[in-house]
Amino acid sequence: MNGSDYYVPAAALGIAFFFRLPGLLRRRRDPMIRSVAGLLLMSGAGFALAAPPTITVVNRVVGVPNVSAPLVYAILSVFNTCCIVLLAYWREGFGAAVQRRVRRWFGACGSVVLLLAVCFALGDAPVERLRDLDTYYASTPWIREMIVVYLGWHIMIGVVVPAMCWRWSRVVDGWLRAGLLTLVAGFAFSTGFGLAKAVAVIARWAGGDLDFLSTAVAPPLAGMGAVLTTSGFLLPQGRRLATAWEAWQTYRWMGPLWRGLRTVMGVPTPTSWWEPFGSRLLDRETDIHDDLLALAPYCDLRTMTARHERALDDGVSPDDAWAVAAATMIAVAITAKESAAGSGEEPQETGTAALGAVLGTGTRGIARISREYGALRHDSVAA
Protein backbone atom coordinates (compact mmCIF):
# COMPACT_ATOMS: atom_id res chain seq x y z
CA MET A 1 0.00 0.00 0.00
CA ASN A 2 1.32 3.45 -0.85
CA GLY A 3 0.72 6.62 1.10
CA SER A 4 -2.55 7.45 -0.64
CA ASP A 5 -4.04 4.13 0.47
CA TYR A 6 -3.67 5.38 4.04
CA TYR A 7 -4.29 9.10 3.56
CA VAL A 8 -7.58 8.81 1.63
CA PRO A 9 -9.45 6.92 4.40
CA ALA A 10 -7.69 9.11 6.99
CA ALA A 11 -9.04 12.22 5.23
CA ALA A 12 -12.55 10.73 5.01
CA LEU A 13 -12.53 9.90 8.72
CA GLY A 14 -11.12 13.35 9.50
CA ILE A 15 -14.00 14.98 7.62
CA ALA A 16 -16.49 12.82 9.53
CA PHE A 17 -14.83 13.91 12.81
CA PHE A 18 -14.97 17.56 11.72
CA PHE A 19 -18.72 17.32 11.14
CA ARG A 20 -19.16 15.71 14.56
CA LEU A 21 -17.09 18.42 16.26
CA PRO A 22 -19.93 20.96 16.80
CA GLY A 23 -22.00 18.27 18.53
CA LEU A 24 -18.99 17.29 20.64
CA LEU A 25 -18.46 20.90 21.74
CA ARG A 26 -22.14 21.35 22.61
CA ARG A 27 -22.49 17.99 24.40
CA ARG A 28 -18.95 17.26 25.53
CA ARG A 29 -20.22 15.62 28.74
CA ASP A 30 -22.23 13.03 26.76
CA PRO A 31 -20.29 9.72 26.90
CA MET A 32 -21.84 8.54 23.62
CA ILE A 33 -20.77 11.69 21.77
CA ARG A 34 -17.27 11.46 23.21
CA SER A 35 -16.97 7.79 22.26
CA VAL A 36 -18.05 8.39 18.65
CA ALA A 37 -15.66 11.34 18.36
CA GLY A 38 -12.85 9.26 19.88
CA LEU A 39 -13.58 6.43 17.47
CA LEU A 40 -13.37 8.71 14.44
CA LEU A 41 -10.28 10.53 15.74
CA MET A 42 -8.35 7.35 16.62
CA SER A 43 -9.29 5.64 13.37
CA GLY A 44 -8.23 8.61 11.24
CA ALA A 45 -5.03 9.14 13.24
CA GLY A 46 -4.20 5.44 12.96
CA PHE A 47 -4.40 5.57 9.17
CA ALA A 48 -2.44 8.80 8.93
CA LEU A 49 0.36 7.68 11.24
CA ALA A 50 0.57 4.18 9.76
CA ALA A 51 1.33 5.52 6.27
CA PRO A 52 4.99 4.82 5.35
CA PRO A 53 5.71 8.51 4.54
CA THR A 54 4.36 9.54 7.95
CA ILE A 55 6.35 6.82 9.68
CA THR A 56 9.52 8.18 8.11
CA VAL A 57 8.74 11.75 9.19
CA VAL A 58 7.86 10.79 12.79
CA ASN A 59 11.00 8.66 13.15
CA ARG A 60 13.15 11.52 11.85
CA VAL A 61 11.50 14.18 14.01
CA VAL A 62 11.75 12.14 17.22
CA GLY A 63 15.20 10.90 16.31
CA VAL A 64 14.50 7.27 17.34
CA PRO A 65 14.32 4.54 14.67
CA ASN A 66 10.91 2.80 14.53
CA VAL A 67 9.39 4.93 17.30
CA SER A 68 6.27 5.10 15.10
CA ALA A 69 5.59 1.43 15.80
CA PRO A 70 4.52 1.69 19.47
CA LEU A 71 2.73 4.96 18.67
CA VAL A 72 0.62 3.37 15.92
CA TYR A 73 0.04 0.25 18.01
CA ALA A 74 -1.13 2.41 20.93
CA ILE A 75 -3.54 4.42 18.76
CA LEU A 76 -5.04 1.29 17.22
CA SER A 77 -5.40 -0.27 20.67
CA VAL A 78 -7.32 2.80 21.85
CA PHE A 79 -9.45 2.63 18.69
CA ASN A 80 -10.37 -0.98 19.46
CA THR A 81 -11.20 -0.05 23.04
CA CYS A 82 -13.40 2.85 21.86
CA CYS A 83 -15.30 0.34 19.73
CA ILE A 84 -16.20 -1.95 22.61
CA VAL A 85 -16.97 0.99 24.92
CA LEU A 86 -19.25 2.57 22.36
CA LEU A 87 -21.01 -0.75 21.86
CA ALA A 88 -21.56 -1.02 25.64
CA TYR A 89 -23.06 2.49 25.77
CA TRP A 90 -25.10 1.77 22.68
CA ARG A 91 -26.63 -1.38 24.08
CA GLU A 92 -26.91 -0.77 27.81
CA GLY A 93 -26.97 3.00 28.32
CA PHE A 94 -24.95 4.90 30.92
CA GLY A 95 -25.78 3.14 34.17
CA ALA A 96 -23.34 2.63 37.02
CA ALA A 97 -22.61 -0.99 36.03
CA VAL A 98 -21.75 0.05 32.48
CA GLN A 99 -19.52 2.86 33.71
CA ARG A 100 -17.60 0.43 35.91
CA ARG A 101 -17.12 -1.93 32.99
CA VAL A 102 -16.01 0.95 30.76
CA ARG A 103 -13.42 2.00 33.34
CA ARG A 104 -12.09 -1.56 33.40
CA TRP A 105 -11.80 -1.62 29.62
CA PHE A 106 -9.94 1.67 29.55
CA GLY A 107 -7.76 0.52 32.43
CA ALA A 108 -6.86 -2.62 30.48
CA CYS A 109 -6.18 -0.50 27.39
CA GLY A 110 -3.96 1.80 29.45
CA SER A 111 -2.00 -1.21 30.62
CA VAL A 112 -1.57 -2.36 27.03
CA VAL A 113 -0.30 1.07 25.97
CA LEU A 114 2.12 1.15 28.91
CA LEU A 115 3.41 -2.33 28.06
CA LEU A 116 3.95 -1.28 24.45
CA ALA A 117 6.03 1.70 25.54
CA VAL A 118 8.05 -0.27 28.10
CA CYS A 119 8.78 -3.14 25.70
CA PHE A 120 9.92 -0.75 22.99
CA ALA A 121 12.15 1.13 25.45
CA LEU A 122 13.76 -2.10 26.65
CA GLY A 123 14.19 -3.52 23.15
CA ASP A 124 16.65 -2.66 20.41
CA ALA A 125 15.34 -1.89 16.93
CA PRO A 126 18.06 0.17 15.22
CA VAL A 127 17.13 -0.61 11.58
CA GLU A 128 14.15 1.42 10.38
CA ARG A 129 11.41 -0.80 8.90
CA LEU A 130 8.49 0.95 7.24
CA ARG A 131 6.38 -2.06 6.27
CA ASP A 132 7.69 -5.26 7.85
CA LEU A 133 8.71 -4.36 11.39
CA ASP A 134 6.53 -7.18 12.81
CA THR A 135 8.35 -9.92 10.95
CA TYR A 136 11.81 -8.32 10.81
CA TYR A 137 11.94 -8.03 14.62
CA ALA A 138 9.77 -11.10 15.33
CA SER A 139 12.54 -12.74 17.37
CA THR A 140 14.15 -9.64 18.89
CA PRO A 141 13.87 -9.59 22.69
CA TRP A 142 11.27 -7.12 24.01
CA ILE A 143 10.30 -5.96 20.50
CA ARG A 144 8.90 -9.46 20.10
CA GLU A 145 6.89 -9.00 23.32
CA MET A 146 5.63 -5.62 22.14
CA ILE A 147 4.30 -7.18 18.94
CA VAL A 148 2.66 -10.03 20.87
CA VAL A 149 0.93 -7.63 23.28
CA TYR A 150 -0.46 -5.53 20.44
CA LEU A 151 -1.64 -8.46 18.31
CA GLY A 152 -3.09 -10.25 21.34
CA TRP A 153 -5.19 -7.22 22.32
CA HIS A 154 -6.24 -6.64 18.72
CA ILE A 155 -7.35 -10.22 18.12
CA MET A 156 -9.11 -10.46 21.48
CA ILE A 157 -11.21 -7.35 20.76
CA GLY A 158 -11.77 -8.64 17.23
CA VAL A 159 -13.36 -11.80 18.58
CA VAL A 160 -15.37 -10.36 21.48
CA VAL A 161 -17.04 -7.44 19.67
CA PRO A 162 -18.45 -9.27 16.60
CA ALA A 163 -19.79 -12.04 18.84
CA MET A 164 -21.66 -9.43 20.88
CA CYS A 165 -22.89 -7.68 17.73
CA TRP A 166 -24.09 -10.91 16.12
CA ARG A 167 -26.13 -11.94 19.18
CA TRP A 168 -27.66 -8.48 19.46
CA SER A 169 -28.46 -8.25 15.73
CA ARG A 170 -30.78 -11.25 16.03
CA VAL A 171 -33.21 -9.39 18.30
CA VAL A 172 -33.30 -5.94 16.62
CA ASP A 173 -34.14 -4.61 13.16
CA GLY A 174 -33.91 -1.52 10.97
CA TRP A 175 -30.93 0.83 11.06
CA LEU A 176 -29.61 -0.76 14.25
CA ARG A 177 -29.51 -4.26 12.75
CA ALA A 178 -27.79 -2.92 9.62
CA GLY A 179 -25.18 -1.21 11.78
CA LEU A 180 -24.55 -4.34 13.86
CA LEU A 181 -24.13 -6.58 10.81
CA THR A 182 -21.75 -4.03 9.30
CA LEU A 183 -19.76 -4.14 12.53
CA VAL A 184 -19.59 -7.93 12.32
CA ALA A 185 -18.17 -7.63 8.80
CA GLY A 186 -15.78 -4.87 9.84
CA PHE A 187 -14.37 -6.80 12.76
CA ALA A 188 -14.08 -9.91 10.60
CA PHE A 189 -11.70 -7.97 8.35
CA SER A 190 -9.94 -6.47 11.38
CA THR A 191 -9.48 -9.88 12.98
CA GLY A 192 -8.22 -11.19 9.66
CA PHE A 193 -5.58 -8.45 9.75
CA GLY A 194 -4.44 -9.52 13.22
CA LEU A 195 -4.40 -13.21 12.34
CA ALA A 196 -2.43 -12.59 9.14
CA LYS A 197 0.17 -10.63 11.11
CA ALA A 198 0.27 -13.31 13.82
CA VAL A 199 0.75 -16.17 11.34
CA ALA A 200 3.60 -14.28 9.66
CA VAL A 201 5.28 -13.70 13.03
CA ILE A 202 4.84 -17.32 14.13
CA ALA A 203 6.27 -18.47 10.79
CA ARG A 204 9.39 -16.41 11.53
CA TRP A 205 9.67 -18.08 14.94
CA ALA A 206 9.51 -21.46 13.22
CA GLY A 207 12.20 -20.50 10.72
CA GLY A 208 9.79 -19.97 7.80
CA ASP A 209 8.95 -16.94 5.69
CA LEU A 210 5.34 -15.89 5.27
CA ASP A 211 6.13 -12.17 5.37
CA PHE A 212 3.74 -11.47 2.49
CA LEU A 213 0.85 -12.06 4.92
CA SER A 214 2.06 -9.12 6.99
CA THR A 215 3.10 -6.77 4.20
CA ALA A 216 0.64 -7.53 1.37
CA VAL A 217 -2.44 -9.24 2.87
CA ALA A 218 -2.87 -7.58 6.28
CA PRO A 219 -2.88 -3.85 5.36
CA PRO A 220 -5.88 -4.00 2.96
CA LEU A 221 -7.77 -6.05 5.54
CA ALA A 222 -7.06 -3.37 8.16
CA GLY A 223 -8.24 -0.58 5.86
CA MET A 224 -11.49 -2.33 4.98
CA GLY A 225 -12.06 -3.30 8.60
CA ALA A 226 -11.62 0.26 9.91
CA VAL A 227 -13.95 1.75 7.30
CA LEU A 228 -16.66 -0.88 7.88
CA THR A 229 -16.33 -0.63 11.66
CA THR A 230 -16.70 3.15 11.64
CA SER A 231 -19.61 2.89 9.19
CA GLY A 232 -21.28 0.32 11.41
CA PHE A 233 -21.27 2.68 14.37
CA LEU A 234 -22.58 5.55 12.25
CA LEU A 235 -25.31 3.61 10.42
CA PRO A 236 -27.80 3.49 13.32
CA GLN A 237 -27.80 7.28 13.22
CA GLY A 238 -29.45 7.00 9.81
CA ARG A 239 -32.84 7.65 11.37
CA ARG A 240 -31.49 10.82 12.96
CA LEU A 241 -29.92 11.85 9.66
CA ALA A 242 -33.20 11.22 7.86
CA THR A 243 -34.98 13.40 10.42
CA ALA A 244 -32.34 16.11 10.04
CA TRP A 245 -32.67 15.95 6.24
CA GLU A 246 -36.45 16.31 6.50
CA ALA A 247 -36.05 19.29 8.85
CA TRP A 248 -33.59 20.93 6.45
CA GLN A 249 -35.98 20.44 3.52
CA THR A 250 -38.86 21.89 5.52
CA TYR A 251 -36.71 24.86 6.57
CA ARG A 252 -35.70 25.49 2.96
CA TRP A 253 -39.27 25.15 1.66
CA MET A 254 -40.47 27.70 4.21
CA GLY A 255 -37.98 30.23 2.85
CA PRO A 256 -40.08 31.95 0.13
CA LEU A 257 -43.08 32.62 2.38
CA TRP A 258 -40.90 33.63 5.34
CA ARG A 259 -38.93 36.12 3.24
CA GLY A 260 -42.08 37.50 1.60
CA LEU A 261 -43.82 38.06 4.93
CA ARG A 262 -40.73 39.51 6.63
CA THR A 263 -40.31 41.96 3.75
CA VAL A 264 -43.92 43.18 3.72
CA MET A 265 -43.85 43.55 7.51
CA GLY A 266 -40.66 45.59 7.25
CA VAL A 267 -38.66 43.17 9.41
CA PRO A 268 -35.05 42.25 8.53
CA THR A 269 -34.33 38.60 7.74
CA PRO A 270 -31.05 37.75 9.49
CA THR A 271 -30.12 34.08 9.90
CA SER A 272 -28.19 32.80 12.91
CA TRP A 273 -26.21 30.08 11.15
CA TRP A 274 -24.44 29.11 14.36
CA GLU A 275 -27.69 28.07 16.06
CA PRO A 276 -28.81 24.42 16.06
CA PHE A 277 -30.87 23.61 13.01
CA GLY A 278 -33.95 22.66 15.00
CA SER A 279 -33.95 26.10 16.63
CA ARG A 280 -33.71 27.85 13.25
CA LEU A 281 -36.65 25.84 11.92
CA LEU A 282 -38.75 26.68 14.97
CA ASP A 283 -37.85 30.39 14.71
CA ARG A 284 -38.79 30.47 11.02
CA GLU A 285 -42.14 28.77 11.65
CA THR A 286 -42.89 31.13 14.56
CA ASP A 287 -42.12 34.18 12.39
CA ILE A 288 -44.49 32.91 9.70
CA HIS A 289 -47.27 32.38 12.24
CA ASP A 290 -46.86 35.87 13.70
CA ASP A 291 -46.67 37.56 10.31
CA LEU A 292 -49.72 35.71 8.98
CA LEU A 293 -51.74 36.80 11.99
CA ALA A 294 -50.68 40.39 11.33
CA LEU A 295 -51.70 39.92 7.70
CA ALA A 296 -55.17 38.60 8.60
CA PRO A 297 -57.06 41.85 7.83
CA TYR A 298 -55.86 41.67 4.23
CA CYS A 299 -56.76 38.03 3.64
CA ASP A 300 -59.93 37.14 1.77
CA LEU A 301 -61.56 33.75 2.18
CA ARG A 302 -63.41 34.25 -1.12
CA THR A 303 -60.10 34.49 -2.98
CA MET A 304 -58.95 31.24 -1.44
CA THR A 305 -62.23 29.44 -2.15
CA ALA A 306 -62.34 30.52 -5.78
CA ARG A 307 -58.72 29.48 -6.41
CA HIS A 308 -59.34 26.15 -4.72
CA GLU A 309 -62.33 25.39 -6.94
CA ARG A 310 -60.42 26.39 -10.06
CA ALA A 311 -57.50 24.18 -9.15
CA LEU A 312 -59.81 21.20 -8.61
CA ASP A 313 -61.44 21.85 -11.99
CA ASP A 314 -57.95 21.78 -13.52
CA GLY A 315 -57.40 18.28 -12.17
CA VAL A 316 -55.10 19.19 -9.28
CA SER A 317 -55.19 16.82 -6.30
CA PRO A 318 -57.19 18.05 -3.27
CA ASP A 319 -54.08 18.55 -1.12
CA ASP A 320 -52.20 20.44 -3.83
CA ALA A 321 -55.30 22.46 -4.70
CA TRP A 322 -55.66 23.57 -1.09
CA ALA A 323 -51.97 24.57 -0.88
CA VAL A 324 -52.24 26.54 -4.14
CA ALA A 325 -55.38 28.29 -2.90
CA ALA A 326 -53.82 29.23 0.43
CA ALA A 327 -50.66 30.49 -1.27
CA THR A 328 -52.74 32.57 -3.69
CA MET A 329 -54.74 34.16 -0.87
CA ILE A 330 -51.54 35.04 0.99
CA ALA A 331 -49.92 36.48 -2.15
CA VAL A 332 -52.97 38.63 -2.81
CA ALA A 333 -53.02 39.74 0.84
CA ILE A 334 -49.34 40.74 0.70
CA THR A 335 -50.01 42.78 -2.43
CA ALA A 336 -53.04 44.39 -0.77
CA LYS A 337 -51.01 45.33 2.31
CA GLU A 338 -48.28 46.87 0.15
CA SER A 339 -50.90 48.91 -1.73
CA ALA A 340 -52.63 49.98 1.48
CA ALA A 341 -49.31 51.08 2.96
CA GLY A 342 -48.75 53.38 0.02
CA SER A 343 -52.30 54.81 -0.15
CA GLY A 344 -53.22 54.90 3.52
CA GLU A 345 -56.39 52.86 2.87
CA GLU A 346 -57.78 50.65 5.62
CA PRO A 347 -58.22 46.95 4.88
CA GLN A 348 -61.78 45.89 4.14
CA GLU A 349 -61.61 42.12 4.33
CA THR A 350 -60.99 39.74 7.17
CA GLY A 351 -59.47 36.33 6.70
CA THR A 352 -59.27 35.06 10.25
CA ALA A 353 -61.18 31.86 9.47
CA ALA A 354 -59.04 31.12 6.42
CA LEU A 355 -55.83 31.77 8.33
CA GLY A 356 -57.00 29.50 11.11
CA ALA A 357 -57.18 26.68 8.60
CA VAL A 358 -53.75 27.59 7.20
CA LEU A 359 -52.05 27.71 10.61
CA GLY A 360 -53.73 24.48 11.63
CA THR A 361 -51.94 22.50 8.91
CA GLY A 362 -48.75 22.30 10.97
CA THR A 363 -45.14 22.58 9.91
CA ARG A 364 -45.33 20.44 6.78
CA GLY A 365 -48.53 22.14 5.62
CA ILE A 366 -47.00 25.61 5.94
CA ALA A 367 -43.90 24.42 4.10
CA ARG A 368 -46.09 23.14 1.27
CA ILE A 369 -47.96 26.45 1.05
CA SER A 370 -44.62 28.28 1.04
CA ARG A 371 -43.43 26.23 -1.94
CA GLU A 372 -46.57 27.12 -3.87
CA TYR A 373 -46.14 30.76 -2.86
CA GLY A 374 -42.57 30.69 -4.19
CA ALA A 375 -43.82 29.23 -7.47
CA LEU A 376 -46.45 31.97 -7.75
CA ARG A 377 -43.85 34.69 -7.15
CA HIS A 378 -41.53 33.12 -9.70
CA ASP A 379 -44.33 32.96 -12.31
CA SER A 380 -45.31 36.60 -11.68
CA VAL A 381 -41.69 37.75 -12.06
CA ALA A 382 -41.27 35.67 -15.23
CA ALA A 383 -44.47 37.12 -16.65
Short mmCIF file of C-alpha atoms in Angstrom, two decimals, residues 117-280:
data_model
loop_
_atom_site.label_atom_id
_atom_site.label_comp_id
_atom_site.label_asym_id
_atom_site.label_seq_id
_atom_site.Cartn_x
_atom_site.Cartn_y
_atom_site.Cartn_z
CA ALA A 117 6.03 1.70 25.54
CA VAL A 118 8.05 -0.27 28.10
CA CYS A 119 8.78 -3.14 25.70
CA PHE A 120 9.92 -0.75 22.99
CA ALA A 121 12.15 1.13 25.45
CA LEU A 122 13.76 -2.10 26.65
CA GLY A 123 14.19 -3.52 23.15
CA ASP A 124 16.65 -2.66 20.41
CA ALA A 125 15.34 -1.89 16.93
CA PRO A 126 18.06 0.17 15.22
CA VAL A 127 17.13 -0.61 11.58
CA GLU A 128 14.15 1.42 10.38
CA ARG A 129 11.41 -0.80 8.90
CA LEU A 130 8.49 0.95 7.24
CA ARG A 131 6.38 -2.06 6.27
CA ASP A 132 7.69 -5.26 7.85
CA LEU A 133 8.71 -4.36 11.39
CA ASP A 134 6.53 -7.18 12.81
CA THR A 135 8.35 -9.92 10.95
CA TYR A 136 11.81 -8.32 10.81
CA TYR A 137 11.94 -8.03 14.62
CA ALA A 138 9.77 -11.10 15.33
CA SER A 139 12.54 -12.74 17.37
CA THR A 140 14.15 -9.64 18.89
CA PRO A 141 13.87 -9.59 22.69
CA TRP A 142 11.27 -7.12 24.01
CA ILE A 143 10.30 -5.96 20.50
CA ARG A 144 8.90 -9.46 20.10
CA GLU A 145 6.89 -9.00 23.32
CA MET A 146 5.63 -5.62 22.14
CA ILE A 147 4.30 -7.18 18.94
CA VAL A 148 2.66 -10.03 20.87
CA VAL A 149 0.93 -7.63 23.28
CA TYR A 150 -0.46 -5.53 20.44
CA LEU A 151 -1.64 -8.46 18.31
CA GLY A 152 -3.09 -10.25 21.34
CA TRP A 153 -5.19 -7.22 22.32
CA HIS A 154 -6.24 -6.64 18.72
CA ILE A 155 -7.35 -10.22 18.12
CA MET A 156 -9.11 -10.46 21.48
CA ILE A 157 -11.21 -7.35 20.76
CA GLY A 158 -11.77 -8.64 17.23
CA VAL A 159 -13.36 -11.80 18.58
CA VAL A 160 -15.37 -10.36 21.48
CA VAL A 161 -17.04 -7.44 19.67
CA PRO A 162 -18.45 -9.27 16.60
CA ALA A 163 -19.79 -12.04 18.84
CA MET A 164 -21.66 -9.43 20.88
CA CYS A 165 -22.89 -7.68 17.73
CA TRP A 166 -24.09 -10.91 16.12
CA ARG A 167 -26.13 -11.94 19.18
CA TRP A 168 -27.66 -8.48 19.46
CA SER A 169 -28.46 -8.25 15.73
CA ARG A 170 -30.78 -11.25 16.03
CA VAL A 171 -33.21 -9.39 18.30
CA VAL A 172 -33.30 -5.94 16.62
CA ASP A 173 -34.14 -4.61 13.16
CA GLY A 174 -33.91 -1.52 10.97
CA TRP A 175 -30.93 0.83 11.06
CA LEU A 176 -29.61 -0.76 14.25
CA ARG A 177 -29.51 -4.26 12.75
CA ALA A 178 -27.79 -2.92 9.62
CA GLY A 179 -25.18 -1.21 11.78
CA LEU A 180 -24.55 -4.34 13.86
CA LEU A 181 -24.13 -6.58 10.81
CA THR A 182 -21.75 -4.03 9.30
CA LEU A 183 -19.76 -4.14 12.53
CA VAL A 184 -19.59 -7.93 12.32
CA ALA A 185 -18.17 -7.63 8.80
CA GLY A 186 -15.78 -4.87 9.84
CA PHE A 187 -14.37 -6.80 12.76
CA ALA A 188 -14.08 -9.91 10.60
CA PHE A 189 -11.70 -7.97 8.35
CA SER A 190 -9.94 -6.47 11.38
CA THR A 191 -9.48 -9.88 12.98
CA GLY A 192 -8.22 -11.19 9.66
CA PHE A 193 -5.58 -8.45 9.75
CA GLY A 194 -4.44 -9.52 13.22
CA LEU A 195 -4.40 -13.21 12.34
CA ALA A 196 -2.43 -12.59 9.14
CA LYS A 197 0.17 -10.63 11.11
CA ALA A 198 0.27 -13.31 13.82
CA VAL A 199 0.75 -16.17 11.34
CA ALA A 200 3.60 -14.28 9.66
CA VAL A 201 5.28 -13.70 13.03
CA ILE A 202 4.84 -17.32 14.13
CA ALA A 203 6.27 -18.47 10.79
CA ARG A 204 9.39 -16.41 11.53
CA TRP A 205 9.67 -18.08 14.94
CA ALA A 206 9.51 -21.46 13.22
CA GLY A 207 12.20 -20.50 10.72
CA GLY A 208 9.79 -19.97 7.80
CA ASP A 209 8.95 -16.94 5.69
CA LEU A 210 5.34 -15.89 5.27
CA ASP A 211 6.13 -12.17 5.37
CA PHE A 212 3.74 -11.47 2.49
CA LEU A 213 0.85 -12.06 4.92
CA SER A 214 2.06 -9.12 6.99
CA THR A 215 3.10 -6.77 4.20
CA ALA A 216 0.64 -7.53 1.37
CA VAL A 217 -2.44 -9.24 2.87
CA ALA A 218 -2.87 -7.58 6.28
CA PRO A 219 -2.88 -3.85 5.36
CA PRO A 220 -5.88 -4.00 2.96
CA LEU A 221 -7.77 -6.05 5.54
CA ALA A 222 -7.06 -3.37 8.16
CA GLY A 223 -8.24 -0.58 5.86
CA MET A 224 -11.49 -2.33 4.98
CA GLY A 225 -12.06 -3.30 8.60
CA ALA A 226 -11.62 0.26 9.91
CA VAL A 227 -13.95 1.75 7.30
CA LEU A 228 -16.66 -0.88 7.88
CA THR A 229 -16.33 -0.63 11.66
CA THR A 230 -16.70 3.15 11.64
CA SER A 231 -19.61 2.89 9.19
CA GLY A 232 -21.28 0.32 11.41
CA PHE A 233 -21.27 2.68 14.37
CA LEU A 234 -22.58 5.55 12.25
CA LEU A 235 -25.31 3.61 10.42
CA PRO A 236 -27.80 3.49 13.32
CA GLN A 237 -27.80 7.28 13.22
CA GLY A 238 -29.45 7.00 9.81
CA ARG A 239 -32.84 7.65 11.37
CA ARG A 240 -31.49 10.82 12.96
CA LEU A 241 -29.92 11.85 9.66
CA ALA A 242 -33.20 11.22 7.86
CA THR A 243 -34.98 13.40 10.42
CA ALA A 244 -32.34 16.11 10.04
CA TRP A 245 -32.67 15.95 6.24
CA GLU A 246 -36.45 16.31 6.50
CA ALA A 247 -36.05 19.29 8.85
CA TRP A 248 -33.59 20.93 6.45
CA GLN A 249 -35.98 20.44 3.52
CA THR A 250 -38.86 21.89 5.52
CA TYR A 251 -36.71 24.86 6.57
CA ARG A 252 -35.70 25.49 2.96
CA TRP A 253 -39.27 25.15 1.66
CA MET A 254 -40.47 27.70 4.21
CA GLY A 255 -37.98 30.23 2.85
CA PRO A 256 -40.08 31.95 0.13
CA LEU A 257 -43.08 32.62 2.38
CA TRP A 258 -40.90 33.63 5.34
CA ARG A 259 -38.93 36.12 3.24
CA GLY A 260 -42.08 37.50 1.60
CA LEU A 261 -43.82 38.06 4.93
CA ARG A 262 -40.73 39.51 6.63
CA THR A 263 -40.31 41.96 3.75
CA VAL A 264 -43.92 43.18 3.72
CA MET A 265 -43.85 43.55 7.51
CA GLY A 266 -40.66 45.59 7.25
CA VAL A 267 -38.66 43.17 9.41
CA PRO A 268 -35.05 42.25 8.53
CA THR A 269 -34.33 38.60 7.74
CA PRO A 270 -31.05 37.75 9.49
CA THR A 271 -30.12 34.08 9.90
CA SER A 272 -28.19 32.80 12.91
CA TRP A 273 -26.21 30.08 11.15
CA TRP A 274 -24.44 29.11 14.36
CA GLU A 275 -27.69 28.07 16.06
CA PRO A 276 -28.81 24.42 16.06
CA PHE A 277 -30.87 23.61 13.01
CA GLY A 278 -33.95 22.66 15.00
CA SER A 279 -33.95 26.10 16.63
CA ARG A 280 -33.71 27.85 13.25
#
